[in-house]
Short mmCIF file of C-alpha atoms in Angstrom, two decimals:
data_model
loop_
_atom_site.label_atom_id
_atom_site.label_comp_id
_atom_site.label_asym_id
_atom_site.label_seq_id
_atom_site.Cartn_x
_atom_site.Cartn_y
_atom_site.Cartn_z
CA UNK A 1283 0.00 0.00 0.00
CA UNK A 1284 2.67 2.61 -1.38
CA UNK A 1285 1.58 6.70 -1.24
CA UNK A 1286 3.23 8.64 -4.39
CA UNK A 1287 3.16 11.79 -4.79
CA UNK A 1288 4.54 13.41 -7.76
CA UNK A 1289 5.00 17.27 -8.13
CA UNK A 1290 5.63 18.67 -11.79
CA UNK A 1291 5.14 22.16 -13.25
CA UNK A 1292 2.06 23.26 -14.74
CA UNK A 1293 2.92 23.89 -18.10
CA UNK A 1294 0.63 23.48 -21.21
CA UNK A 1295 -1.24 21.04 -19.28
CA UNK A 1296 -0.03 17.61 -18.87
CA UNK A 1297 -2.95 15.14 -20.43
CA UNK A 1298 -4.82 13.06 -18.75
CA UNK A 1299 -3.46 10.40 -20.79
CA UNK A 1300 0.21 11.30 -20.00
CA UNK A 1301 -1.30 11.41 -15.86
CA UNK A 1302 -2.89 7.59 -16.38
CA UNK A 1303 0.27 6.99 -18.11
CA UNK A 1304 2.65 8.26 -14.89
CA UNK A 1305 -0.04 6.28 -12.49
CA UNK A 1306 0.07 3.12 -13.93
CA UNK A 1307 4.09 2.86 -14.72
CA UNK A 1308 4.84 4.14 -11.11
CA UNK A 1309 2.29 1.23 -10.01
CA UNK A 1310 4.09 -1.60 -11.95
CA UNK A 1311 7.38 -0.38 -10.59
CA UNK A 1312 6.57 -0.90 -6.89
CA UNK A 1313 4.66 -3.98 -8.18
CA UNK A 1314 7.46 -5.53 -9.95
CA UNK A 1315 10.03 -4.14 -7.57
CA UNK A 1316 8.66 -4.35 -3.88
CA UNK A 1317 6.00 -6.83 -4.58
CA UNK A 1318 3.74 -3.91 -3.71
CA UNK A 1319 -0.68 -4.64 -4.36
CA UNK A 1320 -1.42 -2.17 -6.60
CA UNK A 1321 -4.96 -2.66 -5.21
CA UNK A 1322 -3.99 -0.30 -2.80
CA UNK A 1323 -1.01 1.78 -4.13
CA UNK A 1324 -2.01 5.29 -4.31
CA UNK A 1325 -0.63 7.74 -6.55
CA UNK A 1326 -1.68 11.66 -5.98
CA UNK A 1327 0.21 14.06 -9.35
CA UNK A 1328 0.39 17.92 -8.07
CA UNK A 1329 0.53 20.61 -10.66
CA UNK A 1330 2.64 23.84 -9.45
CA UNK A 1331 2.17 26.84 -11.18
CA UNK A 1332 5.71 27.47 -12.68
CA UNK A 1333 5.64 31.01 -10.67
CA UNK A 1334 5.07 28.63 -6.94
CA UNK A 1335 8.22 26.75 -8.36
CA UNK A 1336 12.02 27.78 -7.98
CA UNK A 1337 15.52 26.40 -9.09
CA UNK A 1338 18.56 27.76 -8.25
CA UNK A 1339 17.19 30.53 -6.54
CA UNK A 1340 14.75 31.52 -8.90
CA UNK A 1341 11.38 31.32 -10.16
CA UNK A 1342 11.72 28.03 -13.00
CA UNK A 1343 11.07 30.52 -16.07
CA UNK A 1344 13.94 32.73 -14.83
CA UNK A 1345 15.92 29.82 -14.25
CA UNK A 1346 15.70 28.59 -17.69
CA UNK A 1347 15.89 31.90 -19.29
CA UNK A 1348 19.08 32.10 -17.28
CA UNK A 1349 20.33 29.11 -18.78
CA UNK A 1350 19.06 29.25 -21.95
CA UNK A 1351 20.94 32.81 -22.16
CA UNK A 1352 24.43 31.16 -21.05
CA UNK A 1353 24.30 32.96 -17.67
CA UNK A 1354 26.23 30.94 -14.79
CA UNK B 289 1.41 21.85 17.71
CA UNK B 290 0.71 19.03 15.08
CA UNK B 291 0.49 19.34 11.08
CA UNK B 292 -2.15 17.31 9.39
CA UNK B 293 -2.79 16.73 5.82
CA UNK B 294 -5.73 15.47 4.43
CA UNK B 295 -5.66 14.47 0.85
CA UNK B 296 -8.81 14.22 -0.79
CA UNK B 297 -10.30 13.86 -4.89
CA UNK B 298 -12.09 16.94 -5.62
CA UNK B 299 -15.30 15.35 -6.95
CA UNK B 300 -18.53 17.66 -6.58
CA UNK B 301 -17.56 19.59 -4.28
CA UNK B 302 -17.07 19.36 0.10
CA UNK B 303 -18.50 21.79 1.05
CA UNK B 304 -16.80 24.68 3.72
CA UNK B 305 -19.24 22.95 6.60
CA UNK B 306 -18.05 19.43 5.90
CA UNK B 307 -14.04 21.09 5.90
CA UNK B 308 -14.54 22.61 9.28
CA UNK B 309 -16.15 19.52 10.58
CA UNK B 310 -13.01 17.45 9.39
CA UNK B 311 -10.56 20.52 10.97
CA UNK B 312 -12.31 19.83 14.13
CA UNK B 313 -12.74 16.43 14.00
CA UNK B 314 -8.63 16.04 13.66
CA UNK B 315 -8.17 18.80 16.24
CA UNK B 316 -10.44 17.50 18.76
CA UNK B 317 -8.99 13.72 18.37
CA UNK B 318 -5.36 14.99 18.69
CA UNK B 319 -6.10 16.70 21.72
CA UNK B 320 -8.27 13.75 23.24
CA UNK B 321 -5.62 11.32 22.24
CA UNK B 322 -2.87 13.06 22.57
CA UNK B 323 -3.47 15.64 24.76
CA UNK B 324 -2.10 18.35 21.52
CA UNK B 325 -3.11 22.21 21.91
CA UNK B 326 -5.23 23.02 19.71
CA UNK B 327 -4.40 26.59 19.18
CA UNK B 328 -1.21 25.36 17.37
CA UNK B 329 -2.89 22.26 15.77
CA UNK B 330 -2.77 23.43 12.10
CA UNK B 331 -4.76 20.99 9.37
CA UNK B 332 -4.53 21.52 5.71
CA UNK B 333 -7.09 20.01 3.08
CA UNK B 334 -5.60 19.66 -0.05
CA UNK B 335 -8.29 18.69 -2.78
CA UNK B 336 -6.85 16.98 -6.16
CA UNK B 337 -8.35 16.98 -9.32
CA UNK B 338 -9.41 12.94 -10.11
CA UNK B 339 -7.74 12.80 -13.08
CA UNK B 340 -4.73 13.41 -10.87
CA UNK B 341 -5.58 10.39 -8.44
CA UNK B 342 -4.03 6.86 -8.73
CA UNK B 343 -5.51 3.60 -7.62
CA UNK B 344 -4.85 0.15 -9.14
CA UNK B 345 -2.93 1.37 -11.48
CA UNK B 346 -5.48 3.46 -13.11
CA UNK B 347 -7.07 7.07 -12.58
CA UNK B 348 -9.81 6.72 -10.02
CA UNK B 349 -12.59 7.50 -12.33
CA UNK B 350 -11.34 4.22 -14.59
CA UNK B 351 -10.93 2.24 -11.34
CA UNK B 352 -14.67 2.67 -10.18
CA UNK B 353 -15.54 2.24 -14.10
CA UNK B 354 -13.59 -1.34 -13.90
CA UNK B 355 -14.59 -2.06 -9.89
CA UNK B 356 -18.77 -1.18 -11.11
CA UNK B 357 -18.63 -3.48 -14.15
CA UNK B 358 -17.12 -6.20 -11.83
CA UNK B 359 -13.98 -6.55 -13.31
CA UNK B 360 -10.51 -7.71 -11.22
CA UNK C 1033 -9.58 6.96 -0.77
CA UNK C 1034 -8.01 10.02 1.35
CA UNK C 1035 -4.75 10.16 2.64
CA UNK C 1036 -4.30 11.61 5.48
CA UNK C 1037 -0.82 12.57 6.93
CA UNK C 1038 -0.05 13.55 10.47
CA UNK C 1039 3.06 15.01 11.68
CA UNK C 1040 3.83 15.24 15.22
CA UNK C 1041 6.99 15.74 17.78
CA UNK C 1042 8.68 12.33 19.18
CA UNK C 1043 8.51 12.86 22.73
CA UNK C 1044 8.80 10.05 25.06
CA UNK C 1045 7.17 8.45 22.68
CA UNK C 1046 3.42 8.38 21.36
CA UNK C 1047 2.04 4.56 22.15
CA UNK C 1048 1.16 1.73 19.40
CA UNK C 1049 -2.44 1.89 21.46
CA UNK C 1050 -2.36 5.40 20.94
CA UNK C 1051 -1.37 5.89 17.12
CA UNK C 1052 -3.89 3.17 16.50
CA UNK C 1053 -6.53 5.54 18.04
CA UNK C 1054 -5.40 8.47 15.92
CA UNK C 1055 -5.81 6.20 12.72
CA UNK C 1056 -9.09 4.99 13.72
CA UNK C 1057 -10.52 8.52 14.81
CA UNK C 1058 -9.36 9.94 11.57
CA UNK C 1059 -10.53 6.85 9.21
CA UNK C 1060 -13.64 7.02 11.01
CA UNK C 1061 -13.85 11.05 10.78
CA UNK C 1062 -14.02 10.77 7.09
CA UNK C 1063 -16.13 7.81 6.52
CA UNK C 1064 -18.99 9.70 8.77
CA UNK C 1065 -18.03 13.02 7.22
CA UNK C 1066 -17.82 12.49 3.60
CA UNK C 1067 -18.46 9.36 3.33
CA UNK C 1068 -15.06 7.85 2.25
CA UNK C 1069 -14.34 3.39 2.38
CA UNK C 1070 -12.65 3.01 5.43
CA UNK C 1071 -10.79 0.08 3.09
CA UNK C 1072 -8.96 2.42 1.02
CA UNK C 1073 -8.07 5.33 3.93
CA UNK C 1074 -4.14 5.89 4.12
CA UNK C 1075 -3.09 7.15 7.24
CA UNK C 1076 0.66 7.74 8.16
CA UNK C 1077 1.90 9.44 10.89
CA UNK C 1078 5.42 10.90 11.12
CA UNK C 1079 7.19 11.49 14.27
CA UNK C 1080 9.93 14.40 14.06
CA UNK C 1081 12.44 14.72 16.46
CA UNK C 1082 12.46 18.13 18.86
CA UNK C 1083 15.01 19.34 17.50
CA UNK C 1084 13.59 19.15 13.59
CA UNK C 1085 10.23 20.60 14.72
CA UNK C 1086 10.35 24.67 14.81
CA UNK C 1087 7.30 27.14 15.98
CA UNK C 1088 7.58 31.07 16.97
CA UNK C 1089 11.06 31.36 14.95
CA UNK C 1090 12.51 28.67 17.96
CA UNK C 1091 13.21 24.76 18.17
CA UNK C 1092 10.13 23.39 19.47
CA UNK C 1093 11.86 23.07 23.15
CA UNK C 1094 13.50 26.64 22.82
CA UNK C 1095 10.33 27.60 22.24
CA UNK C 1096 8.59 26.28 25.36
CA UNK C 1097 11.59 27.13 27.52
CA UNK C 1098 10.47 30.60 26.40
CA UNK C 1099 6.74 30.49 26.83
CA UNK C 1100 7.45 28.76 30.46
CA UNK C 1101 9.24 31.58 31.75
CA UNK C 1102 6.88 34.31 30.56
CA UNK C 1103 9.39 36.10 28.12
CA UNK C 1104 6.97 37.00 25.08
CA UNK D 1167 20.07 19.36 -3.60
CA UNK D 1168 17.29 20.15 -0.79
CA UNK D 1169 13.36 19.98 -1.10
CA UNK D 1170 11.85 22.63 0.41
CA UNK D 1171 7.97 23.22 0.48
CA UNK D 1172 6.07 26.18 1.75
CA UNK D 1173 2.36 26.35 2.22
CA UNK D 1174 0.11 29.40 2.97
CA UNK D 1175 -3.15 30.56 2.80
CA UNK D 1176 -4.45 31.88 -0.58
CA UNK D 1177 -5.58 35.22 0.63
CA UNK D 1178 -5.72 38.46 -1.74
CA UNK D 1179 -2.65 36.80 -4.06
CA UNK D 1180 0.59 36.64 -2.65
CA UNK D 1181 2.76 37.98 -5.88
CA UNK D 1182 4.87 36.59 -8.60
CA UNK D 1183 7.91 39.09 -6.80
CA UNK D 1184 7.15 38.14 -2.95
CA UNK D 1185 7.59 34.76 -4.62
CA UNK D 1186 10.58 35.08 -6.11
CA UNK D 1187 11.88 36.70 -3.28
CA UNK D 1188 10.77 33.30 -1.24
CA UNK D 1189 12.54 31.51 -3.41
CA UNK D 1190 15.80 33.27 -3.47
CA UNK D 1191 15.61 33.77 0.69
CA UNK D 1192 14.96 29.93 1.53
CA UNK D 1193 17.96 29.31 -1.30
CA UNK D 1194 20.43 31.67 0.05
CA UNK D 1195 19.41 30.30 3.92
CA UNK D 1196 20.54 26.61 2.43
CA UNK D 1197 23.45 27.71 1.52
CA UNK D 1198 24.83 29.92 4.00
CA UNK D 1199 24.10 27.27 6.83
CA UNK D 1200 24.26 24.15 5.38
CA UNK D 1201 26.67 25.07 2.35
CA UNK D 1202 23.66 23.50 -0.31
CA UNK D 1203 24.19 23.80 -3.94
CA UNK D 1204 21.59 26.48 -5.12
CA UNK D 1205 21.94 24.35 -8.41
CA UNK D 1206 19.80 21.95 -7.00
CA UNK D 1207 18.17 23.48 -4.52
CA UNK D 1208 13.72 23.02 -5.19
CA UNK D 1209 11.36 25.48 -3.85
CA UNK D 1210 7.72 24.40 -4.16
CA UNK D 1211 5.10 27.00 -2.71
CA UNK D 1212 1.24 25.75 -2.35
CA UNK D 1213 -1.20 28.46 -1.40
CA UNK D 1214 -4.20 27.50 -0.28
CA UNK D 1215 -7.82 28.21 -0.16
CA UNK D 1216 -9.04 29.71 3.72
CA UNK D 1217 -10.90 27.17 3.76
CA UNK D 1218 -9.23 24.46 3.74
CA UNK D 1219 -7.06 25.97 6.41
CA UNK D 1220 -7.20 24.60 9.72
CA UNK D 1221 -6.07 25.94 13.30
CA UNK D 1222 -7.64 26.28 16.96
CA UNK D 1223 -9.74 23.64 15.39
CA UNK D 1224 -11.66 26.21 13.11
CA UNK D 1225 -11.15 27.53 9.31
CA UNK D 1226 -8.57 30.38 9.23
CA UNK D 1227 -11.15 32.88 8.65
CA UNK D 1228 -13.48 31.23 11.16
CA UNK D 1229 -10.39 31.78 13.83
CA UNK D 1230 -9.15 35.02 13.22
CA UNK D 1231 -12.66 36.25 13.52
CA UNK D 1232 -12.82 34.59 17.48
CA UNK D 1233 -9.45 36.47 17.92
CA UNK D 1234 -10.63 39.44 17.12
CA UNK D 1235 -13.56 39.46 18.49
CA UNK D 1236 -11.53 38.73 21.98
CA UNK D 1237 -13.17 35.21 22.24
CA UNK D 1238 -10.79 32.14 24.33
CA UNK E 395 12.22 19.04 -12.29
CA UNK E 396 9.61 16.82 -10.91
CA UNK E 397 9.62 15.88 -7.09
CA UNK E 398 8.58 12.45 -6.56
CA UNK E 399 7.85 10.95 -2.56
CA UNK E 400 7.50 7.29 -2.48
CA UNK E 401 6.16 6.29 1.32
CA UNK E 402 6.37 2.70 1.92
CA UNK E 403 6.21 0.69 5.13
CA UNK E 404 9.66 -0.52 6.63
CA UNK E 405 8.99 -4.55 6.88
CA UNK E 406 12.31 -6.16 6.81
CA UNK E 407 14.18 -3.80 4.99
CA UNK E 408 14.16 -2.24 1.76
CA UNK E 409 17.30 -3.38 0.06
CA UNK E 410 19.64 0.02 -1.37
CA UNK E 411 19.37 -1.89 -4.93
CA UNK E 412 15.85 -1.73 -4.58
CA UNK E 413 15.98 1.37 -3.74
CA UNK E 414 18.25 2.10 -6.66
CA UNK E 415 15.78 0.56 -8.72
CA UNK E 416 12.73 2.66 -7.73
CA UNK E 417 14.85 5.79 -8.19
CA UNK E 418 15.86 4.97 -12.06
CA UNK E 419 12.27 3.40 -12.76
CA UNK E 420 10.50 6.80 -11.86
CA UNK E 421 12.77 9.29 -13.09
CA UNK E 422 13.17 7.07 -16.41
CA UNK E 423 9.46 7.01 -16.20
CA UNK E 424 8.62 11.34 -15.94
CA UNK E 425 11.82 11.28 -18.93
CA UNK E 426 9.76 8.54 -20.95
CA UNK E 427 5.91 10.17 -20.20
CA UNK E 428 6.91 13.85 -19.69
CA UNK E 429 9.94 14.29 -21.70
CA UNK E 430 11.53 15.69 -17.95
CA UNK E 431 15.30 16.36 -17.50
CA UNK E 432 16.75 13.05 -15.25
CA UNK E 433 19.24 15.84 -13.89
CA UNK E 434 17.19 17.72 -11.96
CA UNK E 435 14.45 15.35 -11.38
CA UNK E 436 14.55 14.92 -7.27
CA UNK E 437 12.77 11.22 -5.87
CA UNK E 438 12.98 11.00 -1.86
CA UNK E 439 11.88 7.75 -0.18
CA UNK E 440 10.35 7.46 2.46
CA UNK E 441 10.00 4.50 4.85
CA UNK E 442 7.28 4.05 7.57
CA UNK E 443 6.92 1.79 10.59
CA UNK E 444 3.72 -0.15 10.47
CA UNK E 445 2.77 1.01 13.32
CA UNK E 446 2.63 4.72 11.95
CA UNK E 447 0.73 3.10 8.58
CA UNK E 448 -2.91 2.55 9.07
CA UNK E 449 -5.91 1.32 6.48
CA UNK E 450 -8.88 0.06 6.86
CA UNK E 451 -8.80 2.02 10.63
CA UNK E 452 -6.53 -0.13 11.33
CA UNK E 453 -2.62 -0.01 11.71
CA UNK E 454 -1.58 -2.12 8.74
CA UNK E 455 -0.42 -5.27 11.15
CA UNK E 456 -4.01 -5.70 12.39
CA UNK E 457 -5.49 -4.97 8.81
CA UNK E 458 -3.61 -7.78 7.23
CA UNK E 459 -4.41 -9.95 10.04
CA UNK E 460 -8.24 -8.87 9.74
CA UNK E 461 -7.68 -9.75 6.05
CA UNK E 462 -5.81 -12.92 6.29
CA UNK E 463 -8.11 -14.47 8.90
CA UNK E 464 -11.37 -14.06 6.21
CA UNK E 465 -13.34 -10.83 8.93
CA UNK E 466 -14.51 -8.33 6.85
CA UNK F 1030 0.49 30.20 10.19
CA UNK F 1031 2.82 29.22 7.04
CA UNK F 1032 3.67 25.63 7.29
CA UNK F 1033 7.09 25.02 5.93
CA UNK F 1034 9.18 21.28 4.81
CA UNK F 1035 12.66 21.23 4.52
CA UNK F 1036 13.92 17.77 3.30
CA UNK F 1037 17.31 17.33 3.70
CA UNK F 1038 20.07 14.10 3.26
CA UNK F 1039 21.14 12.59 6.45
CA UNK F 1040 25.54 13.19 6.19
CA UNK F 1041 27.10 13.64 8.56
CA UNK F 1042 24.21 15.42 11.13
CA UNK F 1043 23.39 18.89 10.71
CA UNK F 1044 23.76 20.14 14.23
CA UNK F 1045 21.19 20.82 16.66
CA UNK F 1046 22.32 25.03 15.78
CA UNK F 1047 22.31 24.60 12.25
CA UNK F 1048 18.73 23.52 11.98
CA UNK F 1049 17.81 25.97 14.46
CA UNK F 1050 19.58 28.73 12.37
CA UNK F 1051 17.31 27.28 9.67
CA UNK F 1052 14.14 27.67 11.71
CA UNK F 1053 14.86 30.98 12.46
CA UNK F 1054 15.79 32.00 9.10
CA UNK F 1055 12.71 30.72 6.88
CA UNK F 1056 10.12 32.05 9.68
CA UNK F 1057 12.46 35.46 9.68
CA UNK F 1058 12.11 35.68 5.90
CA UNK F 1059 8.14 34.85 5.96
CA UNK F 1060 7.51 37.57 8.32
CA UNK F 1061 9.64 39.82 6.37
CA UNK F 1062 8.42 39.15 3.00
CA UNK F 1063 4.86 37.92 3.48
CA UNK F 1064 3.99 39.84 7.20
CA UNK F 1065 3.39 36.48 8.66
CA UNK F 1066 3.41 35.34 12.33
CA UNK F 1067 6.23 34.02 13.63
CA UNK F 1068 4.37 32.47 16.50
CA UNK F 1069 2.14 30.56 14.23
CA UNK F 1070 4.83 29.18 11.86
CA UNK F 1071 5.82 25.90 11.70
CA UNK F 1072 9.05 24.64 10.36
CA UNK F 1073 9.87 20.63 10.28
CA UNK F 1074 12.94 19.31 9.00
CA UNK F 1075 13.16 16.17 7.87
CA UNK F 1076 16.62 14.27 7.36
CA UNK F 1077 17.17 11.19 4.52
CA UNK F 1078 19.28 8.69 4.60
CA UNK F 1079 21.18 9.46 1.44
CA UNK F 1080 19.96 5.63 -0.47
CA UNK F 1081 16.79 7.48 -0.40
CA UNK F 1082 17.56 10.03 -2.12
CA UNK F 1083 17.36 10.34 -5.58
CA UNK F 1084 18.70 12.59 -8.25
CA UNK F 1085 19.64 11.99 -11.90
CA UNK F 1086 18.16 8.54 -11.81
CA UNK F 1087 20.64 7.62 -9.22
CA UNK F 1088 21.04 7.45 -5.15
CA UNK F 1089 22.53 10.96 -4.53
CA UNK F 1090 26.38 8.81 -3.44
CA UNK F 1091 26.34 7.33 -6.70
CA UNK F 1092 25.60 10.66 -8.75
CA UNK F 1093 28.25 12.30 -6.93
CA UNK F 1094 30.68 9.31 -7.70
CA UNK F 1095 29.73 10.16 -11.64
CA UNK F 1096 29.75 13.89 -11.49
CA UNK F 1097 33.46 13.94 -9.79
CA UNK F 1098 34.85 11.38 -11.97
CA UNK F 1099 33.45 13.46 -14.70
CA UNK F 1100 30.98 11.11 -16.53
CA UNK F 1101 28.27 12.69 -18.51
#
């Protein structure tokens, strides 16, 4: 009876195909690897607006701008 | 001066009476059980889209869908 | 399906008896509240050492040292 | 490469610069005391609704209105 | 730069290669699904004693005993 | 009432004045930026043992071991 929880930027919006996608590969992976039920594994996906999100010190667009721009 | 989270699907709608019953449901059985102050008991609901919610390997929706028409 | 997580201080330590409690109060809190299966409730409760725990700008003991002796 | 995750209350829109300046602060804090790679360091903020805010075993709003109004 | 938190119960010890192996699955996984950088993609495991891991209302000792002798 | 989770790796222990240099900082920098209460922020720190801890698709030892020996 694993928890999950994965956090990932909201950004263009991830499908719900790519979400029951995520759920059911991190299921067979605690299945296959632990020997985990995935009766009860539970898997919760949080979307973070990318302005609640920082990197480096920084919000994530200014992070990548940063980088993208060949800043340190 | 304990720090509950409740994770729940957000699916119609709790409504604000039902989330202050559940803050002082948690608060009241902390400080019966464990004798916690409730002035510093903090409780945050988080509510999560379904589509966002694993169980069985599958969003939750699809999981009812496949528990309803009886399959494994 | 909630998941509920509760975080609270290791201090002389919280009893099995006594964690059971909290997972039946709060399983039970939800089932009569909103109505959610007891059968697929997660509960998991973290205990964090004193000195990991901090409230008022203090460790959670610094801070009660300070309460105790009436400083504000 | 620390995690760090900050929730608070949703009220009146905290802003994209007070977030940024979150970020930076918790960032610079890692690395001054515990000498942590801003590189890697995450920052996840979650605001959230009143609501589902919890403390003194009432919603937020629900509390600071018994405060103020000089109630226990 | 997704976070992932895998919470599993500590029963006899979760081997490192196992752990290992959870860590590549997911972040091969988000790479795979989401097309996310492995570099910066963060997964933190968490392990639980049973005694702090309840379903059912019950800590999960008691619920797989309730399960394995037939009550409902 | 900000809640705040720092997750750090367990090397070495972080003193007892380190993580209350981190308490005091994040609550410090909330009241500063966002005009909250110190007296109703909590700050936990939790510590992982470094095989949980997962960057790069590897436990955090092993992506050091390829970052200093210079592998991609």
């Amino acid at each position: 009876m694993p928890y999950v929880n994965i956090k990932i930027t909201r950004e263009g919006g991830t499908t719900a195909e790519q979400k029951a996608e995520l759920i059911d590969g991190v299921t067979t992976l605690l299945a296959r690897v632990l020997n985990k039920n995935p009766a009860t594994t539970v898997v919760v996906i949080d979307e973070v607006d990318p302005d609640n999100w920082g990197i480096g010190g920084l919000p994530v667009k200014a992070f990548r701008h940063r980088q993208n721009s060949g800043e340190k």
